[in-house]
PDB file of C-alpha atoms in Angstrom:
ATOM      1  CA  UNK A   1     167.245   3.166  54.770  1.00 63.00           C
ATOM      2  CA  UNK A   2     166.243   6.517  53.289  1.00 80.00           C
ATOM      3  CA  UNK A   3     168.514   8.965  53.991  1.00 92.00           C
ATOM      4  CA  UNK A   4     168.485  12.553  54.735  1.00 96.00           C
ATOM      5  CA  UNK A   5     165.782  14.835  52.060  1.00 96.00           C
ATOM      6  CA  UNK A   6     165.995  18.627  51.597  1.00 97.00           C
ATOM      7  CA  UNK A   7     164.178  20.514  49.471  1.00 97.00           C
ATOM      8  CA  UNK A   8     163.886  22.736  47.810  1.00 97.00           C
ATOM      9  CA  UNK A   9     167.190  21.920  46.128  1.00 96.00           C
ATOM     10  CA  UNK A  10     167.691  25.257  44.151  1.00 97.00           C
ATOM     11  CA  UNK A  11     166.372  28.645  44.927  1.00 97.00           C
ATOM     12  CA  UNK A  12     166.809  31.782  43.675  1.00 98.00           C
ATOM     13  CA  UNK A  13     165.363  35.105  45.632  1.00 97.00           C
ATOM     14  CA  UNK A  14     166.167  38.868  45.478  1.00 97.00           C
ATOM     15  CA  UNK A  15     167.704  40.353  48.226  1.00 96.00           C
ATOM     16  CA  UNK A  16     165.385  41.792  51.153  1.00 97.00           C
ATOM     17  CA  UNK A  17     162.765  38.615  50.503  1.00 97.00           C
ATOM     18  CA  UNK A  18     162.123  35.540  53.072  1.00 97.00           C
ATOM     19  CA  UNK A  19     163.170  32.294  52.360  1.00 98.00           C
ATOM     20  CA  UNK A  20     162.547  28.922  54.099  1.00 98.00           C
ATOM     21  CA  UNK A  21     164.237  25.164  53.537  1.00 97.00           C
ATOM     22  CA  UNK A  22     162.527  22.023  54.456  1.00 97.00           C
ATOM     23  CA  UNK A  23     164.648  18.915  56.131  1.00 97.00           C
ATOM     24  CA  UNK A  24     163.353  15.733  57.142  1.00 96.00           C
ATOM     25  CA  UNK A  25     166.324  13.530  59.011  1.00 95.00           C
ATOM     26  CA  UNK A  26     166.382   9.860  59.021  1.00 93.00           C
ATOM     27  CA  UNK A  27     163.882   8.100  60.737  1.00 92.00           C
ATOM     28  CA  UNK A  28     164.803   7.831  64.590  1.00 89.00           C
ATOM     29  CA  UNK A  29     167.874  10.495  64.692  1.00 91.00           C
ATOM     30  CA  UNK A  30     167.187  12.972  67.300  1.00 90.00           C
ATOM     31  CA  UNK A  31     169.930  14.934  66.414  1.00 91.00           C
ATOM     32  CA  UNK A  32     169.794  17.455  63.525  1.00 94.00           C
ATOM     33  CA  UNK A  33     172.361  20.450  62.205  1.00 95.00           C
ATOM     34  CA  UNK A  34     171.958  22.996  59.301  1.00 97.00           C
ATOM     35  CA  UNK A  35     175.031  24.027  57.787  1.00 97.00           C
ATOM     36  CA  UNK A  36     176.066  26.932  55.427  1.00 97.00           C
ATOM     37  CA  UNK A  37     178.532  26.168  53.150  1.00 96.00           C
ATOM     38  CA  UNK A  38     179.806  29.154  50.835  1.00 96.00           C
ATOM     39  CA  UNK A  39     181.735  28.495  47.555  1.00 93.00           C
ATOM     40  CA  UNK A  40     184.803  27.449  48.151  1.00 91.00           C
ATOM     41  CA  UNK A  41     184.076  27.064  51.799  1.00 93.00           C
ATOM     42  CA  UNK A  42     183.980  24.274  54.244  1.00 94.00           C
ATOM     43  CA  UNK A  43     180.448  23.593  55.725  1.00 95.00           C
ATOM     44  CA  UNK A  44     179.459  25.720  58.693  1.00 96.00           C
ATOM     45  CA  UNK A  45     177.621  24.932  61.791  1.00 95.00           C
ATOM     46  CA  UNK A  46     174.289  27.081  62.098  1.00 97.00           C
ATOM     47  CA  UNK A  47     172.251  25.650  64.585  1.00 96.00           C
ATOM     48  CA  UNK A  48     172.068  21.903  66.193  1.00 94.00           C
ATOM     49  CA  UNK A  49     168.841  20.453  67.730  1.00 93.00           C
ATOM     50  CA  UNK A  50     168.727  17.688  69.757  1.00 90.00           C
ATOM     51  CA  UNK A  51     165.070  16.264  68.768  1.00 88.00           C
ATOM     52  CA  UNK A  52     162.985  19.634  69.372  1.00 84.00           C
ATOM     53  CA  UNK A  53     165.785  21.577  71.412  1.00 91.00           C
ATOM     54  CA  UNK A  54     168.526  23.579  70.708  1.00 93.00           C
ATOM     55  CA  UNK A  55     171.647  22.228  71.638  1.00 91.00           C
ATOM     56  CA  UNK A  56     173.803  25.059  69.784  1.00 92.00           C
ATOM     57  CA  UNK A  57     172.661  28.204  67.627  1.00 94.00           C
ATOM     58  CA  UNK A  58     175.900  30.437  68.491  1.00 93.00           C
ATOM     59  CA  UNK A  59     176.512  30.638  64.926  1.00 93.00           C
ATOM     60  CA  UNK A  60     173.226  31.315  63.431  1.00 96.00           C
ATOM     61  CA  UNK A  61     173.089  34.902  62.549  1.00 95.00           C
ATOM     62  CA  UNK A  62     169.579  35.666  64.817  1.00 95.00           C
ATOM     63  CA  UNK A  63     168.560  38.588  63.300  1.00 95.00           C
ATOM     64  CA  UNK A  64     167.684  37.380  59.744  1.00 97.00           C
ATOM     65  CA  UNK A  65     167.970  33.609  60.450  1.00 98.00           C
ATOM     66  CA  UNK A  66     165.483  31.561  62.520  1.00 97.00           C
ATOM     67  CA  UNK A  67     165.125  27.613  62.258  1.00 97.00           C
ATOM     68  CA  UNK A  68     162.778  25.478  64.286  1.00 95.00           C
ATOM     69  CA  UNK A  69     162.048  22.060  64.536  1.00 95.00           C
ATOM     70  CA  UNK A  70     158.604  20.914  65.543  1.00 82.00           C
ATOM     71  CA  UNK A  71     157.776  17.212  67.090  1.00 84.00           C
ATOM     72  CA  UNK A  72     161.392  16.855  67.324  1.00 82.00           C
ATOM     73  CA  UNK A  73     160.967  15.142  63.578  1.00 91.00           C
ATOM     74  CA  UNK A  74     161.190  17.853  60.289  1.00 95.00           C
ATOM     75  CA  UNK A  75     162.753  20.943  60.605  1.00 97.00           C
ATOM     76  CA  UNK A  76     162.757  24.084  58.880  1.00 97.00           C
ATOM     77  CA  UNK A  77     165.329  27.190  58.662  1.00 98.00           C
ATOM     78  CA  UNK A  78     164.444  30.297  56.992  1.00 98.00           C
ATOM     79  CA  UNK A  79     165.997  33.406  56.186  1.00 98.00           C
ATOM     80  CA  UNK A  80     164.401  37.081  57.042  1.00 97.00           C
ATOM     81  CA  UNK A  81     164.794  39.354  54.963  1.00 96.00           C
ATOM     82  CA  UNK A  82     167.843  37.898  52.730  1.00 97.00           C
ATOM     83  CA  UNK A  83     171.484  39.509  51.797  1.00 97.00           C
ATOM     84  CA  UNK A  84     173.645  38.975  48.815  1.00 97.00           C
ATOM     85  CA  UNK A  85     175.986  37.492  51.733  1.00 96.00           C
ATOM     86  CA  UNK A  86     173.827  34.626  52.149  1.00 97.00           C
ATOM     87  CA  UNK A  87     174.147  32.822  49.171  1.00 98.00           C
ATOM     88  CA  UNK A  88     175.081  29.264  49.766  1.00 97.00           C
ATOM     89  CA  UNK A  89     174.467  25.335  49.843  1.00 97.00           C
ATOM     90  CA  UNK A  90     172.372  24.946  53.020  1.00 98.00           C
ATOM     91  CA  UNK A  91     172.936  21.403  54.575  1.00 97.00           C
ATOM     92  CA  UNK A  92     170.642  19.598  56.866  1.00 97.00           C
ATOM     93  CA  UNK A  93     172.354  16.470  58.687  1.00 95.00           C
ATOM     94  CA  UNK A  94     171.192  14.163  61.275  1.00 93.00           C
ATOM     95  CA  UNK A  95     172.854  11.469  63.572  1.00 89.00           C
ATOM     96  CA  UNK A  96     171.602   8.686  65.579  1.00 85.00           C
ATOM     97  CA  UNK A  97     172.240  10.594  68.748  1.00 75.00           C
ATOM     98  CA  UNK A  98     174.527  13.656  70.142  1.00 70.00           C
ATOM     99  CA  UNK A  99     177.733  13.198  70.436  1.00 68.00           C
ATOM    100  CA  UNK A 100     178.844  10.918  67.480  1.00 68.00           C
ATOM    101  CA  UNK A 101     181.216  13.084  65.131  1.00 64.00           C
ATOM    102  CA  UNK A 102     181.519  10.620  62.533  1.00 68.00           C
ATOM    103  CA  UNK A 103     177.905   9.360  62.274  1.00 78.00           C
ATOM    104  CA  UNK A 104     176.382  12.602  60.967  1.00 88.00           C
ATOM    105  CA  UNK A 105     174.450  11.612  57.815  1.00 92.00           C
ATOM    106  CA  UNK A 106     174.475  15.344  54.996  1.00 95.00           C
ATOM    107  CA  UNK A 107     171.443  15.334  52.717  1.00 96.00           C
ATOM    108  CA  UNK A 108     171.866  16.734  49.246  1.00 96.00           C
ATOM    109  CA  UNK A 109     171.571  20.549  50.390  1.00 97.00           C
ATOM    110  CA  UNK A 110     169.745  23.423  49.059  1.00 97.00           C
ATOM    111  CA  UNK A 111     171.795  25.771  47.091  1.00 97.00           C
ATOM    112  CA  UNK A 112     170.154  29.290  47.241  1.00 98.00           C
ATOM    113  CA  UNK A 113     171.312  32.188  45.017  1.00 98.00           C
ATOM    114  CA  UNK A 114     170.310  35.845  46.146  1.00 97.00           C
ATOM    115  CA  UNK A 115     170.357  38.622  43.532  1.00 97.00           C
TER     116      UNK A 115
ATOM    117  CA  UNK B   1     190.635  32.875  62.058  1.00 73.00           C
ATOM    118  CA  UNK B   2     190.632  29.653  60.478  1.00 87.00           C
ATOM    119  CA  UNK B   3     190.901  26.956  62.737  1.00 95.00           C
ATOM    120  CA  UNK B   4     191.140  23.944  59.782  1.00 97.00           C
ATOM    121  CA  UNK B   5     193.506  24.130  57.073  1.00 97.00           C
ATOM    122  CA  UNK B   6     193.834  22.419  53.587  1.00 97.00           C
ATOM    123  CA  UNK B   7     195.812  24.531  51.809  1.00 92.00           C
ATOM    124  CA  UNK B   8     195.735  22.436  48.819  1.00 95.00           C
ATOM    125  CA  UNK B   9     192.674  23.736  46.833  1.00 95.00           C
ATOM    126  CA  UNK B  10     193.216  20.670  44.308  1.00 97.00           C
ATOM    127  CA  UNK B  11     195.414  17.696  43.372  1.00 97.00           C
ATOM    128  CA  UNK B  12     195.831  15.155  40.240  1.00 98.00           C
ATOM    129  CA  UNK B  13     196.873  11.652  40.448  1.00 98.00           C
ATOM    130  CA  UNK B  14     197.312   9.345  38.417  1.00 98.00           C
ATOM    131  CA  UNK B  15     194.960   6.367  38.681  1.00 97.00           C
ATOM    132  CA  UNK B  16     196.594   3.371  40.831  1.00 97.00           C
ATOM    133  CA  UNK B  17     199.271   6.137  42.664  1.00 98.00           C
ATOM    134  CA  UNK B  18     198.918   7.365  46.099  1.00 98.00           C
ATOM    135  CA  UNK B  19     196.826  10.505  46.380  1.00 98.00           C
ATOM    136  CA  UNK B  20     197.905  12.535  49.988  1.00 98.00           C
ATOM    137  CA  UNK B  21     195.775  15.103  51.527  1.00 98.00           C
ATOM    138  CA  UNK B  22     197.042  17.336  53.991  1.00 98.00           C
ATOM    139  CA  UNK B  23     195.262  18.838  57.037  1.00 98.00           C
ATOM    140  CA  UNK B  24     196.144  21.299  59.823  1.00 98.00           C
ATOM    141  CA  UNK B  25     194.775  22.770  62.773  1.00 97.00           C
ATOM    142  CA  UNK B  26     194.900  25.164  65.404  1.00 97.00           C
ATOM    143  CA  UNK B  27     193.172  24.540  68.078  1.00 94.00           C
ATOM    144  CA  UNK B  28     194.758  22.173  70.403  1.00 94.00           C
ATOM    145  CA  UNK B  29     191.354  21.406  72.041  1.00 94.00           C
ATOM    146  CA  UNK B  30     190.333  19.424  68.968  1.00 95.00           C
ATOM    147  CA  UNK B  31     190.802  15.474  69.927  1.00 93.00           C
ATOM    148  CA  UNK B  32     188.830  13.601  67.288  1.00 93.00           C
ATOM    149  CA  UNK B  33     189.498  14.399  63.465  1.00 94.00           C
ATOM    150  CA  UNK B  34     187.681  12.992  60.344  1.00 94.00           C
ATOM    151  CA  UNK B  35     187.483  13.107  56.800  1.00 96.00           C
ATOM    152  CA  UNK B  36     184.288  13.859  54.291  1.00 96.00           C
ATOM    153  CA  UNK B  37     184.584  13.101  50.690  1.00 97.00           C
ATOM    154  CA  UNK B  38     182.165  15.114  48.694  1.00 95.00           C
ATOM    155  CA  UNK B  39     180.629  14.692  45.151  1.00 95.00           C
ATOM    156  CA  UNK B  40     179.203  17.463  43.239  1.00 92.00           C
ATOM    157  CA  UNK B  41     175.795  17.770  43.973  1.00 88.00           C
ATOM    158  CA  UNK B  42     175.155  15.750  47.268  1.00 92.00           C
ATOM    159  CA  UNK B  43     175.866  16.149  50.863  1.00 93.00           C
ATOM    160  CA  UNK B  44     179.255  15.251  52.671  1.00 94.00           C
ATOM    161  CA  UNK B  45     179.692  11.896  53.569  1.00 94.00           C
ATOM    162  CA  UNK B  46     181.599  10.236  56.096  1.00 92.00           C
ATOM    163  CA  UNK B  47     185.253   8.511  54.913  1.00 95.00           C
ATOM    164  CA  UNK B  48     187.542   7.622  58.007  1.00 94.00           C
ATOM    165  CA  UNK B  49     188.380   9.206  61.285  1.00 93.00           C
ATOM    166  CA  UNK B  50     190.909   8.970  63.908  1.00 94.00           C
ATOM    167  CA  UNK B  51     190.827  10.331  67.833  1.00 93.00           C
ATOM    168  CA  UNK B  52     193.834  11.541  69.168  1.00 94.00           C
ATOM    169  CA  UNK B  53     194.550   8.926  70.785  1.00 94.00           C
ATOM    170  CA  UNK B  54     195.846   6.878  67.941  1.00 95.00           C
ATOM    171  CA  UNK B  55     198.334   8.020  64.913  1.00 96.00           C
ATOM    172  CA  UNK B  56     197.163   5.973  62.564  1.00 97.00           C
ATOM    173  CA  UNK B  57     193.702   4.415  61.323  1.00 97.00           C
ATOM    174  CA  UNK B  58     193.121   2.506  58.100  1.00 97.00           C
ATOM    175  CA  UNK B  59     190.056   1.380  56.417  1.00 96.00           C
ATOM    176  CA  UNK B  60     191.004  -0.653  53.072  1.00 97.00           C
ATOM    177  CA  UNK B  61     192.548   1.902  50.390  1.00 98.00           C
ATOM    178  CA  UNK B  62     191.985   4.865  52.877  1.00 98.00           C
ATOM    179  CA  UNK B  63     194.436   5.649  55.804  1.00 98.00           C
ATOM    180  CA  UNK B  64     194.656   8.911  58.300  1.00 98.00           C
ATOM    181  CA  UNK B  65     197.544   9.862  60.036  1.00 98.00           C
ATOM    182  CA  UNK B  66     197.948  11.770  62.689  1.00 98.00           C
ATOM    183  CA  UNK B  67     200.792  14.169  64.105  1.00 97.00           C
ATOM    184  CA  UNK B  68     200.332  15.799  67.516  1.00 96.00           C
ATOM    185  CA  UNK B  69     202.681  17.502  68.030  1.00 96.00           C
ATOM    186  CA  UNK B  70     202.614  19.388  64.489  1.00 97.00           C
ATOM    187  CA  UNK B  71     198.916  19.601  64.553  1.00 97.00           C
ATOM    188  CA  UNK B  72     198.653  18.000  61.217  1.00 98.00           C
ATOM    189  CA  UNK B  73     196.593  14.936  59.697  1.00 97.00           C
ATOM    190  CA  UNK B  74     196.954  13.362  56.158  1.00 98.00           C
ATOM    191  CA  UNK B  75     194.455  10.890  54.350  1.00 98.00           C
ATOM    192  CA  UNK B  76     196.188   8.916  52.393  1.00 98.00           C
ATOM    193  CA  UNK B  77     194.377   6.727  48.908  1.00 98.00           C
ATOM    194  CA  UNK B  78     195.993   3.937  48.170  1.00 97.00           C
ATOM    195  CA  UNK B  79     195.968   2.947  44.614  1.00 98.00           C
ATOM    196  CA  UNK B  80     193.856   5.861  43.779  1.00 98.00           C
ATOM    197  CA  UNK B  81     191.089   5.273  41.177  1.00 97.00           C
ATOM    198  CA  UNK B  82     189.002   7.466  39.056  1.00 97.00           C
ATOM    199  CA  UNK B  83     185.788   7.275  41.504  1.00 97.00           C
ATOM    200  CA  UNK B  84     188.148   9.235  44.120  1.00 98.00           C
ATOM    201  CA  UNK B  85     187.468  12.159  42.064  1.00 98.00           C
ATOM    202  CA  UNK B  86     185.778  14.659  44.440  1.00 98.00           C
ATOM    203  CA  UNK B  87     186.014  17.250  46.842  1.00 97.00           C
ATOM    204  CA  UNK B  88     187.738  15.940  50.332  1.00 98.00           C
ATOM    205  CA  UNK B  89     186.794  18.419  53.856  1.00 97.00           C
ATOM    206  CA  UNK B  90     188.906  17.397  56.584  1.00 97.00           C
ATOM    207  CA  UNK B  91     186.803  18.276  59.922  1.00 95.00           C
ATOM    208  CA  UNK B  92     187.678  18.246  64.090  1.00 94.00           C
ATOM    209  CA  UNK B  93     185.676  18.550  67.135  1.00 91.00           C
ATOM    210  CA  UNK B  94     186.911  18.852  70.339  1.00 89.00           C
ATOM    211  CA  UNK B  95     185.505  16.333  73.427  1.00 81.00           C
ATOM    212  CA  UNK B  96     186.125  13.089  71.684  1.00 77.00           C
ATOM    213  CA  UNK B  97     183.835  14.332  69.001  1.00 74.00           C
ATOM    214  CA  UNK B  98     180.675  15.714  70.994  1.00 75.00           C
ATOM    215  CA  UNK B  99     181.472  19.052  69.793  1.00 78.00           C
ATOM    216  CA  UNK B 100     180.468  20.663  66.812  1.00 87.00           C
ATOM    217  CA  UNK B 101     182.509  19.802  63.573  1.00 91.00           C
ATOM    218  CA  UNK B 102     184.886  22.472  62.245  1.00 94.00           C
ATOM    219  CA  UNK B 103     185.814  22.029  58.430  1.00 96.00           C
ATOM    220  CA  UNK B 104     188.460  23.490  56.098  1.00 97.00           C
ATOM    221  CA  UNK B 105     187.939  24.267  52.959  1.00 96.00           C
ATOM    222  CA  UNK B 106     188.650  20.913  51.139  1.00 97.00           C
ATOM    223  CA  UNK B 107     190.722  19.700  48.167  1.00 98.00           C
ATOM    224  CA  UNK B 108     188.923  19.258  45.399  1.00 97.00           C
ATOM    225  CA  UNK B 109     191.305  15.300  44.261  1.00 98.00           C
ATOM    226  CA  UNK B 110     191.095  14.653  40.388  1.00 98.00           C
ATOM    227  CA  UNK B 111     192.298  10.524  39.721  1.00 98.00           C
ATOM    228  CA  UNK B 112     193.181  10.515  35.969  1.00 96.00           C
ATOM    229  CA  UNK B 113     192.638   7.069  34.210  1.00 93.00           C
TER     230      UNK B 113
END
């Protein structure tokens, strides 16, 4: 079984630019999360879909952030205009369904740097 | 206001001793707790986990225990080998696990041959 893919994997972007991440989940979860996980940080909730819905964005900061998920399949989450602030590993996850705490598969995770 | 605590940034073992990672919360809500190990370069992935419900849950070298009443977990490795080496997130979610997963920061274990 393939499991979760993310790309890119490293970016690096000057503060004040746009940047968007790429997720595709495993085949047949409906349930996808991004995470933010600063250095030294544990991963951070941003936004969870349940296939094309939102289920819970209350910590995705709205006003630079935005992340959509189209055909309830891939899903993208991008960044407008970027702050020093935001550099991080962004994770994607999926699960099978909502609900199941422990079955929440991570791909790799894109770290992004902002200068 | 950190609501998950490892307060451990790191630990060293010695290959075939016990390793113990310590946990805390805050938030008496949380009913279902679970541990992520974490090597460098990939996602989290899923170790053990334990609902409130229980004290205790073991999976071959890898056991969680639970305290209530001090709102604190453990993971013990038992013997501890060299692929243990990586970062270890303890996580909760309230609702039996339907809620959102809250991590600390993680202990970064180190097994020594």
């Amino acid at each position: 079984e393939a499991g979760v893919a993310q790309s890119p994997r490293y970016k690096i972007i000057e503060k004040r630019q746009s940047v968007a991440f790429w997720c595709n989940p495993i085949s047949g979860h409906a349930t996808l999360y991004w995470y933010q996980q600063i250095l030294g940080q544990g991963p951070k909730l941003l936004i969870q879909f349940q296939n094309n819905g939102v289920v819970d964005d209350s910590q995705l900061p709205k006003d630079r952030f935005s992340a959509e998920r189209l055909k309830g399949v891939d899903s993208t989450l991008k960044i407008q205009p970027a702050k020093l602030e935001d550099s991080a590993v962004y994770l994607c996850a999926s699960s099978l369904e909502r609900g199941l705490a422990h079955g929440q598969f991570f791909g790799p995770g894109t770290r992004l740097t902002v200068l | 206001d950190q609501q998950v605590k490892q307060n451990s940034p790191s630990l060293s073992v010695q290959e075939g001793r016990i390793s113990i990672l310590n946990c805390d919360y805050t938030n008496s809500m949380f009913d279902y707790f679970l541990w992520y190990k974490k090597y460098p370069a990939e996602g989290p992935t899923f170790l053990i986990s334990i609902s409130s419900i229980k004290d205790k849950n073991e999976d071959g070298r890898f056991t969680v225990f639970l305290n209530k009443s001090a709102k604190h977990l453990s993971l013990h490795i038992v013997p501890s080998q060299p692929g243990d080496s990586a970062v270890y997130f303890c996580a909760a979610s309230a609702q039996g696990g339907s809620e959102k997963l809250v991590f600390g920061k993680g202990t970064k274990l180190t097994v020594n041959p």
